[in-house]
Amino acid sequence: MLSINKSLAVIALALIVGCSDKDSVNSTTVNSIPQETSQAATQSSNPVAQKPQTSNSQVNSSQNQPATSGVDYLKPVNDTFVIPGKRIGLITADTTRADLVKIHGETNLKDDVVLRGEGTVSFPVTKVNPTTPGALTIFWTDESRNKISHVAGFGRQWKTLEGSLGPGTSMSGLREILGEFKLNGFAWDNGGFVYLEGTNLSKYKDKLALRLNPGENAFTKNQKQFAAVSGDSIFSSTNPNFKPLDVRVSNMIVTFDKNISPGMF
């Protein structure tokens, strides 16, 4: 009888141990599943862990950006810096009229014809953003409007990258940038043009022309001083007769072609 009781006790103990091991395995398995799920959820909510997605519309948008001849279309259009001989904002020597449409839009362009040389030479032109501070006029070599002759008619937003001079710059401000310079007298065809030779910007003498004019009331208020610096003569910028005339840069002419001098216009 004692032997039977011992046997039953051994069997009961074995069953208890077996159940305990099974519960341990189940517990481990069950506990491991939430850990894996939690890890996956963490990865999906972590923006660093995810691979960036690029939509088809983004790819197409990038691929369809218009290209221009020698022009980086992705640069800001509000670039109004001038590097004589190299670029005027986004405009370069290779820019065509078709490129201007891509840069500025057709509605901001106006084609015309301008006479020069006392009416003996005509230039096809395209006026960009006319009547605005960002205006400029492109003179083409012919009616195809595929080759730039020179650029003029700059609005006050345009400034040279070096020296930051442009339309509206005062004569005293110009002296600070150029140093002492010489210019033609006023009141004739080539009146007010500056000679860049011997100045701080002499390297641009074949690429940039600056024209100065007195203020609106200079002739009526200061007739004597105006007459003293007028006519087909060359004057120094230090001439005291310029001081009361409110002389400022009225126009710039910029060229890209070494064979086309701004002094020709």
Backbone as a ProteinNet text record, in pm:
[ID]
protein_1_A
[PRIMARY]
MLSINKSLAVIALALIVGCSDKDSVNSTTVNSIPQETSQAATQSSNPVAQKPQTSNSQVNSSQNQPATSGVDYLKPVNDTFVIPGKRIGLITADTTRADLVKIHGETNLKDDVVLRGEGTVSFPVTKVNPTTPGALTIFWTDESRNKISHVAGFGRQWKTLEGSLGPGTSMSGLREILGEFKLNGFAWDNGGFVYLEGTNLSKYKDKLALRLNPGENAFTKNQKQFAAVSGDSIFSSTNPNFKPLDVRVSNMIVTFDKNISPGMF
[TERTIARY]
84.6	0	87.6	191.8	287.4	356.3	385.2	452.8	364.8	232.1	137.9	129.5	124	115.4	238.2	354.8	478.5	473.9	422.5	414.4	322.6	207.7	113	174.2	251.4	315	414.6	489.6	589.7	521.2	409.3	334.3	278.8	222.9	164.8	271.5	389.1	499.2	542.8	547.5	588.1	489.7	359.7	256.6	268.1	294.4	307.4	424.5	539	659.7	634.3	567.1	537.4	450.1	346.2	256.5	329.8	418.8	494.7	583.3	651	738.7	658.8	540.1	455.7	409.3	368.7	325.4	439.6	563.6	680.1	706.8	695	716.5	611.8	483.4	374.8	392	433.2	450.9	560.4	670.9	782.6	740.6	665.2	620.2	526.6	430.5	332.5	400.1	495.4	562.8	651.1	704.4	793.5	717.6	592.6	514.5	491.3	445	427.8	558.2	672	799.6	829.9	808.5	834.5	738.8	610.9	512	547.2	589	625.1	744.1	842.3	960.7	923.4	833.9	790.5	713.9	629.1	551.4	642.9	749.5	844.3	913.3	951.9	1018.4	927.5	798.7	707.1	677.4	686.1	657.4	781.9	900.3	1025.5	1063.1	1059.2	1086.4	1228.1	1320.8	1459	1473.4	1395	1406.6	1342.3	1255.6	1185.6	1264.8	1255.6	1317.7	1230.8	1288.5	1206.7	1136.5	1010.7	931.5	928.4	949.5	943.2	826.7	731.7	613.7	647.1	564.3	584.1	573.5	483.5	465.1	590	660.8	783.5	890.9	902.6	1001.9	973.9	847.1	810.9	833.8	803.9	821.7	967.4	1057.6	1199.4	1248.5	1199.2	1244.7	1193.4	1079.6	1017.7	1056.6	1155.4	1198.3	1257.2	1216	1267.2	1414.3	1487.1	1628.8	1647.9	1753.2	1781.9	1925.5	1956.1	2090.6	2183.2	2271.5	2367	2305.2	2181.5	2113	2065.6	2095.3	2044.6	1905.8	1803	1664.9	1627	1697	1657.4	1706.2	1787.1	1829.6	1714	1718.6	1609.1	1596.6	1474.5	1451	1475.5	1473.6	1492.2	1639.6	1726.7	1868.3	1886.1	1927	1943.7	2087.3	2182.1	2322.9	2379.4	2470.6	2534.1	2683.3	2733.3	2876.9	2908	2957.2	2977.7	3059.2	3008.9	3076.5	3041.2	2973.3	2941	2791.2	2725.2	2582.1	2512.3	2382.1	2293.5	2176.5	2180.3	2083.2	2103.9	2000.9	2011	2044.4	2061.5	2086.5	2236.2	2273.6	2413.2	2425.3	2546.7	2571	2491.7	2455.8	2385.4	2233.5	2183.8	2039.1	1969.7	1861.8	1779.5	1645.7	1565.1	1434.1	1350.3	1363	1289.7	1329.7	1456.3	1501.6	1439.6	1423.5	1363.2	1221.8	1149.6	1013.3	1017.8	1115	1127	1169.3	1249.9	1300.4	1199.5	1142.2	1058.3	910.5	876.9	737.2	703.7	624.5	590.3	519.8	436.5	359	446.8	570.3	661.8	761.8	737.6	826.8	752.5	825	766	870	842	932.9	911.6	1021.8	1014.6	1136.7	1146.8	1263.4	1309.7	1440.9	1497.5	1601	1601.1	1697.3	1815.7	1934.7	2057.1	2137.8	2245.3	2330.3	2257.2	2185.7	2107.8	2008	1953.1	1849	1898.7	2030.2	2086.3	2095.1	2086.2	2096.9	1973.9	1910.4	1793.4	1827.5	1777.7	1799.8	1666	1647.4	1533.3	1562	1465.4	1486.4	1373.6	1402.9	1300.3	1311	1203.9	1200.7	1149.3	1226.3	1193.7	1140.7	1024.8	962.9	960.4	912.3	915.1	836.1	880.1	819	827.2	915.2	935.2	1080.5	1113	1252.4	1344.3	1285.4	1365.6	1373.3	1340.9	1337.6	1477.4	1483.6	1603.9	1561.9	1646.1	1616.9	1730.2	1695.4	1794.3	1794.7	1910.2	1929.3	1985.8	1915.3	1956.4	2035.6	2116.5	2195.6	2110.2	1997.6	1908.2	1768.2	1678.5	1537.2	1511.7	1607.1	1587.4	1584.2	1643.2	1648.5	1712.3	1819.4	1892.8	2032.6	2075.8	2209.9	2201.7	2253.6	2248.1	2360.6	2324.7	2424.5	2471.3	2378.2	2409.7	2280.9	2294.5	2179.1	2187.1	2074.1	2068.4	1931.3	1897.7	1765.8	1739.1	1840.7	1827.5	1743.6	1656.6	1585.4	1675.2	1626.5	1711.1	1744	1676.9	1709.7	1843.4	1887.1	2008.3	2133.1	2224.8	2350.3	2463.8	2582.4	2697.9	2731.9	2769	2804	2926.1	3018.2	3137.5	3115.7	3111.9	3093.9	2950.6	2853.8	2711.4	2671.5	2710.5	2670.3	2568.9	2484.8	2381.4	2303.1	2192.6	2110	2071	2092.3	2061	2180.8	2293.8	2414	2461.4	2486.5	2528.5	2672.8	2709.9	2846.7	2947.6	2912.7	3003	3015	2903.5	2907	2989.5	2981.4	3058.9	3208.4	3244.7	3386.6	3439.1	3354.4	3396.8	3427.9	3355.1	3373.9	3487.4	3487.7	3584.2	3714.9	3712.1	3821.5	3795.6	3894.6	3876.6	3862.3	3770.4	3748.9	3721.1	3713.4	3683.9	3553.7	3487.2	3361.4	3342.3	3258.3	3224.7	3133.8	3141.2	3050.3	2907.4	2811.2	2669.1	2621.2	2495.6	2420.7	2471.4	2513.1	2538.3	2523.4	2534.8	2503.1	2575.4	2702	2780.1	2802.9	2716.9	2732.3	2715.7	2802	2789.4	2849.9	2910.2	2968.6	3098.7	3115.4	3230.6	3342.1	3465.9	3583.1	3631.6	3625.1	3665.6	3816.4	3886.4	4032.1	4094.4	4182.8	4252	4171.5	4050.4	3967.3	3976.8	3908.5	3909	3833.1	3754	3681.1	3727.8	3855.2	3909.2	3901.3	3894.6	3886.5	3756.2	3658.1	3529.4	3515.7	3623.3	3613.7	3556.8	3571.4	3516	3385.8	3333.9	3212.3	3102.3	3139.4	3043.7	3059	2946.8	2946.4	2848.2	2888.3	2803.8	2777.8	2653.3	2619.4	2561.6	2610.9	2564.7	2482.3	2385.8	2305.4	2279	2265.6	2232.7	2086.9	2052	1914.1	1820.1	1689.1	1587.7	1594	1621.7	1619.3	1758.1	1857.8	1995.4	2014.7	1955.7	1977.5	1915	1795.8	1726.6	1781.3	1822.5	1868.6	2017.4	2093.3	2238.9	2292.1	2241.2	2275.9	2426.3	2487.3	2629.9	2714	2686.5	2762.6	2735	2609	2572.7	2649	2651.2	2720.4	2870.3	2925	3069.6	3115.3	3022.4	3060.2	2979	2941.9	2865.7	2948.7	2905.3	2972.4	3070.5	3126	3216	3355.6	3364.2	3492	3494.9	3614.4	3630.7	3662.3	3591.6	3606.6	3646.1	3712.6	3744.7	3624.9	3608.1	3496.4	3511.9	3630.4	3653.3	3618.4	3574.4	3537.5	3425.8	3444	3344.8	3210.4	3205.6	3078.4	2977.3	3024.7	2932.2	2851.7	2909.7	2852.3	2707.2	2666.6	2526.9	2428.8	2476.4	2390.6	2319.3	2344.3	2281.5	2301.4	2426.6	2460.6	2451.6	2385.2	2369.1	2381.4	2404.2	2405.5	2263.8	2248.3	2115.5	2097.6	2209.2	2197	2328.1	2316	2431.2	2413.2	2524.3	2522.8	2619.8	2574.5	2656.6	2663.8	2782.9	2800.2	2862.3	2846.2	2907.8	3017.9	3002.6	3093.8	3212.3	3333.1	3452.5	3465.7	3397.7	3403.9	3300	3213.9	3111.8	3140.2	3187.3	3219.8	3098.3	3073.6	2959	2972.7	3096.5	3117.1	3060.3	3024.5	2967.6	2823.2	2762.5	2620	2596.8
-120.3	0	124.5	118.5	230.2	250.3	138.3	145.2	212.4	181.9	243.1	392.9	433.1	576.4	652.3	588.8	652.8	672.9	569.3	577.8	689.4	699.5	806.1	943.9	955.9	1084.5	1124.6	1024.7	1052.4	1099.3	1030.2	1066.3	1207.6	1240.6	1373.6	1482.1	1452.4	1549.7	1573.9	1464.4	1476.1	1560.7	1540.6	1618.5	1767	1796.1	1936.3	2003.4	1933.6	1988.9	2010.8	1912.9	1924.7	2043.3	2061.9	2176.5	2308.8	2310.2	2432.6	2469.5	2368.8	2394.9	2444.6	2383.2	2423.1	2566.8	2604	2741.3	2838.3	2794	2880.2	2905.8	2798.9	2812.1	2902.7	2880.5	2962.6	3108.3	3128.1	3264.6	3334.9	3261.2	3319.6	3352.9	3262	3282.9	3400.8	3405.6	3513.8	3647.3	3650.6	3776.1	3824.7	3730.2	3771	3835	3804.3	3857.7	4006.8	4056.8	4201.4	4277.4	4217.9	4285.6	4307.4	4208.1	4220.6	4321.9	4315.7	4409.2	4551.8	4569.9	4702.2	4757	4666.7	4708.1	4754.4	4680.7	4716.6	4847.4	4864.7	4988	5107.5	5085.4	5194.1	5234.2	5133.5	5162.9	5239.9	5202	5268.2	5410.7	5439.7	5575	5661.3	5600.2	5673.7	5721.9	5853.7	5902.5	5875.4	5859.2	5831.9	5691.4	5599.2	5459.4	5430.8	5520.8	5496	5546.9	5481	5525.1	5632.4	5749.1	5856.9	5812	5849.8	5814.6	5931.8	5905.8	6008.6	5978.1	6069.1	6047.5	6071.2	6012.9	6031.7	6178.1	6251.5	6392.8	6472.6	6433	6502.4	6476.3	6351	6315.3	6387.9	6385.1	6450.2	6600	6659.8	6803.9	6841.6	6757.1	6785.4	6768	6662	6634	6735.4	6797.6	6887.4	7033.5	7064.1	7202.6	7249.6	7365.2	7411.9	7446	7417.6	7449.3	7569	7646.2	7760.8	7753.7	7821.8	7821.4	7899.6	7826.8	7893.4	7956.8	7920.6	7982.3	7874	7889.3	7797.4	7844.3	7774.9	7819.2	7817.7	7733.1	7715.6	7828.7	7919.1	8033.1	8131	8210.7	8305.3	8405.4	8432.1	8526.4	8669	8694.2	8830	8868.3	8793.3	8826.5	8949.7	9062.3	9185.9	9236.8	9143.3	9180.6	9174	9266.6	9274.3	9247.1	9149.9	9127.9	9154.2	9273.9	9309.6	9204.9	9167.9	9069	8926.1	8902.9	8766	8741.9	8822.5	8799.1	8924.7	8929.8	9035	8961.8	8942.8	8853.5	8713.6	8655.7	8522.9	8529	8647.5	8665.2	8658	8575.4	8561.6	8586.4	8571.3	8592.8	8495.7	8379.6	8276.9	8287.6	8380.6	8392.2	8436.4	8368	8404.1	8458.7	8504.8	8553.8	8441.5	8321.2	8206.7	8182	8203.9	8189.2	8295.3	8415.8	8523.3	8487.4	8417.7	8375.1	8281.1	8190	8094.5	8163	8266.8	8335.3	8435.2	8518.4	8629.6	8616.2	8527.2	8513.1	8605.1	8554.5	8630	8761.4	8761.7	8882.8	8997.6	8966.9	9070.5	9114.9	9076.9	9112.6	9196.8	9290.1	9371.9	9395	9349.9	9367.9	9504.2	9561.1	9693	9710.2	9826.4	9863	10000.6	10014.8	10140.2	10190.6	10321.3	10383.1	10439.1	10421.9	10475.7	10544.3	10611.6	10677.6	10782.5	10870.3	10977.7	10922.8	10805.3	10745.9	10662.9	10640	10565.7	10416	10374.1	10231.7	10191.3	10081.2	10031.7	9899.8	9883.9	9761.7	9700.3	9569.8	9500.6	9490.4	9520.7	9514.1	9435.2	9386.1	9327.5	9395.7	9460.3	9527.6	9429.1	9414	9319.5	9397.4	9355.2	9422.9	9575	9624	9768.7	9845.9	9967.8	10062	10014.9	9919.6	9875.7	9901.5	9899.5	9917.6	9806.2	9692.1	9581.1	9578.8	9690.9	9696.5	9688.6	9638.3	9645.9	9625.2	9670.3	9656.6	9581.3	9471.6	9390.8	9429.1	9467.2	9500.5	9377.3	9331.2	9211.1	9248.3	9154	9180.6	9176.7	9100.9	9096.1	9054.6	9044	9016.6	8876.7	8786.6	8651.5	8654.7	8758.4	8775.2	8654.4	8605.7	8492.3	8529.9	8652.8	8696.6	8838.3	8855.6	8986.4	9076.4	9199.4	9301.1	9370	9426.7	9491.4	9508	9547.4	9564.6	9703.5	9772.8	9908.5	9928.5	10054.6	10084.2	10019.2	10012.5	9944.9	10026.7	9956.7	10018.4	10026.6	10092	10118.6	9995.8	9884.9	9764	9704.1	9733.7	9671.2	9739.3	9657.3	9707.5	9614.8	9672	9587.5	9509.4	9382.4	9299.8	9358.1	9410	9473.2	9624.2	9678.2	9822.3	9864.7	9780.1	9808.5	9945.3	9970.6	10096	10067.6	10165.6	10149.5	10278	10273.7	10393	10453.5	10584.3	10652.1	10675.6	10608.1	10630.8	10775.1	10843.8	10984.3	10994.9	11113.6	11134.3	11115	11160.5	11140.9	10992.7	10920.2	10776	10704.9	10753.7	10695.1	10717.3	10833.9	10860.7	10767.9	10734.6	10642.5	10504.6	10464.7	10332.9	10333.5	10433.6	10437.2	10505.6	10594.8	10688.1	10806.4	10891.4	11004.5	10951.6	11010.5	10966.6	11086.9	11061.2	11166	11133.1	11237	11217.1	11325.8	11294.7	11394	11501.9	11621	11727.8	11694.7	11762.9	11735.9	11802.1	11771.8	11841.1	11814.9	11690.7	11650.3	11499.1	11440.7	11299	11205.2	11229.1	11143.7	11209.9	11304	11376.6	11288.3	11311.1	11243.9	11105.4	11054.2	10920.1	10922.4	10819.1	10808	10727.7	10770.7	10694.8	10608.5	10476.9	10386.2	10362.1	10400.7	10384.1	10453.7	10382.5	10440.1	10441.4	10382.7	10377.9	10239.7	10223.8	10094.4	9985.8	10024.9	9927.4	9932.2	9962.7	9974.8	9843.1	9730.2	9600.9	9585.9	9670.5	9663.6	9769.4	9834.9	9947.5	9907.5	9781	9735.8	9658.6	9653.5	9576.3	9658.5	9773.4	9854.6	10002.2	10066.6	10212.2	10273.5	10385.3	10457.4	10597	10637.4	10772.5	10851.4	10971.4	11058.3	11173	11215.9	11332.4	11417.2	11547.5	11633.8	11617.6	11669.3	11663.6	11742.2	11722.2	11781.2	11933.4	11996.3	12143	12206.1	12125.2	12175.4	12292.6	12282.6	12387.5	12519.8	12514.6	12639.2	12700	12615.1	12665.9	12700.1	12630.4	12649.7	12658.4	12754.4	12766.6	12785.4	12865.9	12894.3	12768.2	12693.1	12570.7	12464.7	12456.2	12359.7	12389.3	12515	12554.1	12527.5	12539.5	12522.1	12378.2	12280.1	12138.9	12075.6	12153.7	12103.3	12114.8	12040.9	12048.4	11935.3	11930.5	11823	11842.9	11823.5	11833.8	11727.3	11700.1	11600.9	11674.3	11635.9	11702.8	11602.1	11652.3	11569.2	11564.3	11450.6	11435.8	11526.6	11583.7	11673.5	11818.6	11844.5	11981.1	12031.5	12143.7	12192.5	12230.4	12251.1	12287.9	12172.6	12050	11936	11931.9	11984.9	11965.9	12010.6	12128.9	12171.1	12112.6	12029.8	11982.8	11850.5	11791.4	11663	11559	11539.6	11447.3	11302.6	11219.4	11077.6	10990.3	10860.4	10764.6	10754.3	10782.5	10774.2	10645.3	10584.8	10461.5	10384.2	10253.5	10166.3	10095.9	10065.9	9981	9867.1	9744	9626.1	9540.4	9490.7	9401.5	9269.6	9166.7	9036.2	9006.6	9059.9	9031.3	9127.3	9072.2	9157.6	9246.3	9207.2	9286.5	9398.8	9401.4	9506.3	9591.5	9711.8	9801.8	9885.9	9905.1	9988.4	10131.9	10174.3	10308.8	10329.8	10218.7	10227.8	10277	10277.7	10309.8	10435
0	0	0	78.8	84.9	-46.8	-115.8	-247.4	-349.6	-346.9	-442.9	-419.3	-293.2	-260.7	-309.8	-298.4	-347	-497.3	-566	-713	-755.2	-688.4	-722.2	-697.5	-591.7	-559.5	-666.8	-718.2	-824.3	-950.3	-988.4	-1110.1	-1098	-981.9	-960.6	-972.6	-915.9	-922.9	-1066.8	-1145	-1286.5	-1364.8	-1336.6	-1406.4	-1373.1	-1245.8	-1203.1	-1273.3	-1280.6	-1346.7	-1493.5	-1558.5	-1702.1	-1731	-1652.1	-1672.1	-1652.4	-1553.1	-1524.9	-1642.1	-1703.3	-1819.2	-1936.8	-1959.9	-2072.4	-2056.9	-1932.5	-1907.5	-1929.9	-1893.3	-1910.5	-2057.3	-2139.4	-2283.4	-2343.9	-2306.9	-2360.8	-2322.2	-2196.9	-2149.1	-2227	-2253.1	-2328.7	-2469.7	-2533.3	-2670.8	-2680.9	-2587.7	-2589.5	-2566.5	-2472.2	-2440	-2554	-2635.5	-2743.8	-2858	-2880.7	-2991.9	-2977	-2861.6	-2846.1	-2864.7	-2823	-2839	-2986.1	-3070.7	-3213.8	-3276.4	-3236.8	-3289.7	-3250.5	-3126	-3077.4	-3154.2	-3185.2	-3258.8	-3398.4	-3464.2	-3598.9	-3597.8	-3495.6	-3485.3	-3465.3	-3385	-3361	-3489.1	-3572.7	-3698.8	-3792.8	-3798.9	-3891.5	-3849.2	-3718.1	-3670.9	-3664.4	-3687.6	-3681.2	-3820.5	-3849.3	-3984.1	-4029.4	-3934	-3971.4	-4024.7	-3967.3	-4005.4	-4138.7	-4185.9	-4310.8	-4428.8	-4541.2	-4665.3	-4726.6	-4761.4	-4818.9	-4944.9	-4957.1	-5074.1	-5171	-5297.1	-5401.1	-5491.4	-5495.8	-5578.9	-5724.6	-5811.9	-5955	-5993.8	-5925.6	-5958.9	-5927	-5815.4	-5781.4	-5884.9	-5929	-6029.6	-6158.9	-6201.8	-6326.8	-6320.1	-6203	-6187.2	-6204.1	-6146.2	-6157.3	-6299.2	-6366.9	-6501.5	-6601.5	-6572.5	-6669	-6652.3	-6562.8	-6548.9	-6680.9	-6731.1	-6859.4	-6852.3	-6957.4	-6964.5	-7055.3	-7028.9	-7113.6	-7160.9	-7267.4	-7322.5	-7230.9	-7160.8	-7073.8	-6951.5	-6917	-6802.7	-6707.8	-6578.8	-6478.4	-6437.3	-6485.3	-6464.1	-6316.7	-6236.3	-6097.4	-6007	-6059.1	-5978.3	-5959.6	-5851.5	-5829.9	-5944.2	-5986.6	-6095.1	-6048.6	-5917.7	-5868	-5856.8	-5921.3	-5926.8	-6015.4	-5958.9	-6036.1	-6027.6	-6022.8	-6022.6	-6163.8	-6192.3	-6323.7	-6309.6	-6386.8	-6400.9	-6547.6	-6580.4	-6720.9	-6796.1	-6913.7	-6996	-6962.7	-6847.5	-6806.4	-6791.9	-6710.3	-6692.6	-6643.2	-6671.9	-6622.1	-6558.4	-6426.9	-6364	-6419.2	-6479.8	-6540.2	-6688.8	-6741.4	-6884.4	-6912.3	-7010.1	-7050.3	-7200.3	-7250.7	-7393.5	-7480.1	-7426.2	-7503.9	-7495.2	-7417.6	-7398.7	-7527	-7561.7	-7677.3	-7627.6	-7720.8	-7679.6	-7619.5	-7675.4	-7620.1	-7474.9	-7443.2	-7305	-7214.5	-7267.8	-7187.9	-7144.8	-7232	-7197.9	-7077.8	-7076.7	-6966.6	-6836.5	-6848.8	-6729.2	-6673.5	-6761.5	-6716.5	-6752.6	-6846.3	-6887.3	-7003.6	-7097.2	-7218.1	-7185.9	-7083.9	-7052.2	-7002.7	-6963.4	-6914.6	-7020.5	-7145.9	-7256.3	-7359.1	-7420	-7526.2	-7635.2	-7756.9	-7869.8	-7934.6	-7983.1	-8045	-8135.7	-8198.3	-8278.8	-8232.5	-8208.7	-8159.9	-8259.8	-8284.8	-8376.4	-8298.8	-8354.2	-8295.7	-8405.8	-8365.6	-8463.4	-8542.8	-8470.3	-8532.5	-8634.4	-8600.9	-8683.9	-8799.5	-8806.9	-8920.1	-8895.1	-8769	-8734.6	-8654.1	-8694.4	-8620.4	-8552.7	-8431.2	-8354.7	-8315.4	-8343.1	-8282	-8132	-8049.2	-7904.9	-7838.9	-7719.9	-7633.6	-7498.2	-7458.2	-7328.8	-7224	-7117.3	-7010.2	-6889.7	-6839.1	-6723.8	-6740.9	-6854.5	-6878.3	-6773.4	-6747.9	-6652.4	-6506.9	-6478.4	-6339.9	-6300.2	-6170.5	-6128.1	-6178	-6219.7	-6271.5	-6422.8	-6486.2	-6632.7	-6693.3	-6815.6	-6898.3	-7043	-7136	-7278.3	-7345.8	-7411.5	-7482.2	-7629.4	-7679.5	-7820.4	-7890.7	-7993.7	-8067	-8192.3	-8239.1	-8359.5	-8485.4	-8482.6	-8599	-8555	-8651.7	-8622.7	-8566	-8579.4	-8524	-8371.4	-8313.1	-8167.1	-8097.9	-8158.2	-8102.2	-8054.2	-8081.7	-8042.2	-7987.1	-7864.8	-7799.6	-7849.9	-7885.3	-7919	-7790.7	-7717.1	-7590	-7510	-7386.2	-7297.2	-7234.5	-7232.6	-7176.6	-7111.8	-7082	-7026.2	-6891.8	-6806.7	-6677.4	-6579.1	-6505.3	-6394.7	-6272.5	-6168.1	-6051	-5966.9	-5990.5	-5913.6	-5956	-6077	-6130.1	-6075.4	-6023.2	-5968.7	-6012	-6029.8	-6057.6	-5931.2	-5949.1	-5833.5	-5763.3	-5841.6	-5786.5	-5779.4	-5660.9	-5644.7	-5620.7	-5659	-5639.2	-5694.7	-5819.2	-5883.1	-5992	-6020.4	-6121.3	-6136.7	-6211	-6229.2	-6094.3	-6081.7	-5956.5	-5867.9	-5896	-5815.8	-5834.1	-5724.1	-5731	-5779.3	-5821.6	-5869.5	-5756.7	-5637.4	-5523.6	-5489.8	-5498.8	-5476	-5581.1	-5703.9	-5812.9	-5791.1	-5739.6	-5711.1	-5602.2	-5505.2	-5399.8	-5456.8	-5560.1	-5620.4	-5722.6	-5809.5	-5919.7	-5883.8	-5784.9	-5767.7	-5860.9	-5877.8	-5970	-6112.8	-6188.2	-6326.5	-6415.5	-6544.7	-6642.4	-6714.6	-6763.6	-6835.4	-6939.5	-7037.9	-7139.4	-7081	-7139.8	-7100.6	-7140.3	-7082	-7107.8	-7237.6	-7270.5	-7376.1	-7517.9	-7545.7	-7684	-7692.3	-7812.2	-7833.1	-7737.2	-7713.7	-7623.5	-7488	-7454.7	-7329.4	-7206.5	-7106.7	-6978.3	-6969.5	-7077.8	-7071.2	-6991.5	-6908	-6818.4	-6885.8	-6862.8	-6909.2	-6792.9	-6810.5	-6702.8	-6699.2	-6803.6	-6804.3	-6683.3	-6615.2	-6500.4	-6371.9	-6373.3	-6252.2	-6187.7	-6074.8	-6005.9	-6081.9	-6181.2	-6263.1	-6408.5	-6428.2	-6564.3	-6641.8	-6571.1	-6640.6	-6718.3	-6687.2	-6757.2	-6867.4	-6903.8	-6997.2	-7133	-7173.6	-7301.5	-7284.9	-7162.8	-7135.5	-7069.1	-7013.9	-6938.2	-6972.9	-6999.4	-7019.2	-6920.3	-6860.6	-6765.7	-6820.4	-6815	-6860.3	-6743.5	-6723.9	-6616.2	-6673.3	-6596.2	-6633.2	-6509.1	-6526.4	-6411.8	-6371.9	-6254.9	-6207.9	-6297.1	-6278.5	-6366.4	-6371.4	-6260.4	-6254.7	-6260.3	-6296.8	-6295.1	-6389.9	-6509.2	-6609.5	-6566.6	-6511.5	-6474	-6345	-6250.7	-6121.4	-6120.2	-6202.8	-6201.6	-6345.1	-6418.7	-6560.4	-6581.9	-6499.2	-6516.1	-6498	-6390.6	-6364.1	-6471.4	-6514.3	-6617.8	-6746.9	-6786.3	-6909.5	-6900.2	-6778.8	-6760.1	-6782	-6767.5	-6785.7	-6898.5	-6997	-7111.5	-7239.3	-7341.5	-7470.6	-7492.5	-7614.6	-7657.3	-7599.2	-7467.9	-7396.9	-7287.9	-7237	-7130.1	-7000	-6892.9	-6763.6	-6655.1	-6552.7	-6436.8	-6342.8	-6277.6	-6182.9	-6062.1	-6044	-5930.4	-5963.5	-6084.6	-6123.4	-6031.2	-5964.3	-5866.3	-5927.6	-6058.2	-6121.3	-6122.7	-6101.6	-6098.2	-5967.7	-5861.6	-5727.6	-5714.3	-5760.4	-5740.6	-5842.6	-5934.8	-6044.4	-6015.4	-5898.8	-5862.2	-5973.2	-6010.7	-6120	-6071.4	-6151.7	-6117.9	-6242.6	-6219.5	-6330.7	-6385.6	-6513.6	-6576	-6655.1	-6697.6	-6776	-6773.1	-6792.6	-6811.8	-6945.5	-7009.6	-7128.9	-7102.4	-7121.5	-7094.8	-7220.1	-7250.8	-7365.6	-7320	-7403.3	-7378.5	-7479.9	-7600.7	-7710.8	-7706.9	-7707	-7701.2	-7824.7	-7932.1	-8055.1	-8058.1	-7956.6	-7948.4	-7826.1	-7846.8	-7736.3	-7699.8	-7570	-7529.9	-7577.9	-7606.5	-7656.5	-7795.8	-7863	-7997.4	-7993.6	-7875.4	-7866.5	-7782.7
[MASK]
+++++++++++++++++++++++++++++++++++++++++++++++++++++++++++++++++++++++++++++++++++++++++++++++++++++++++++++++++++++++++++++++++++++++++++++++++++++++++++++++++++++++++++++++++++++++++++++++++++++++++++++++++++++++++++++++++++++++++++++++++++++++++++++++++++++++++

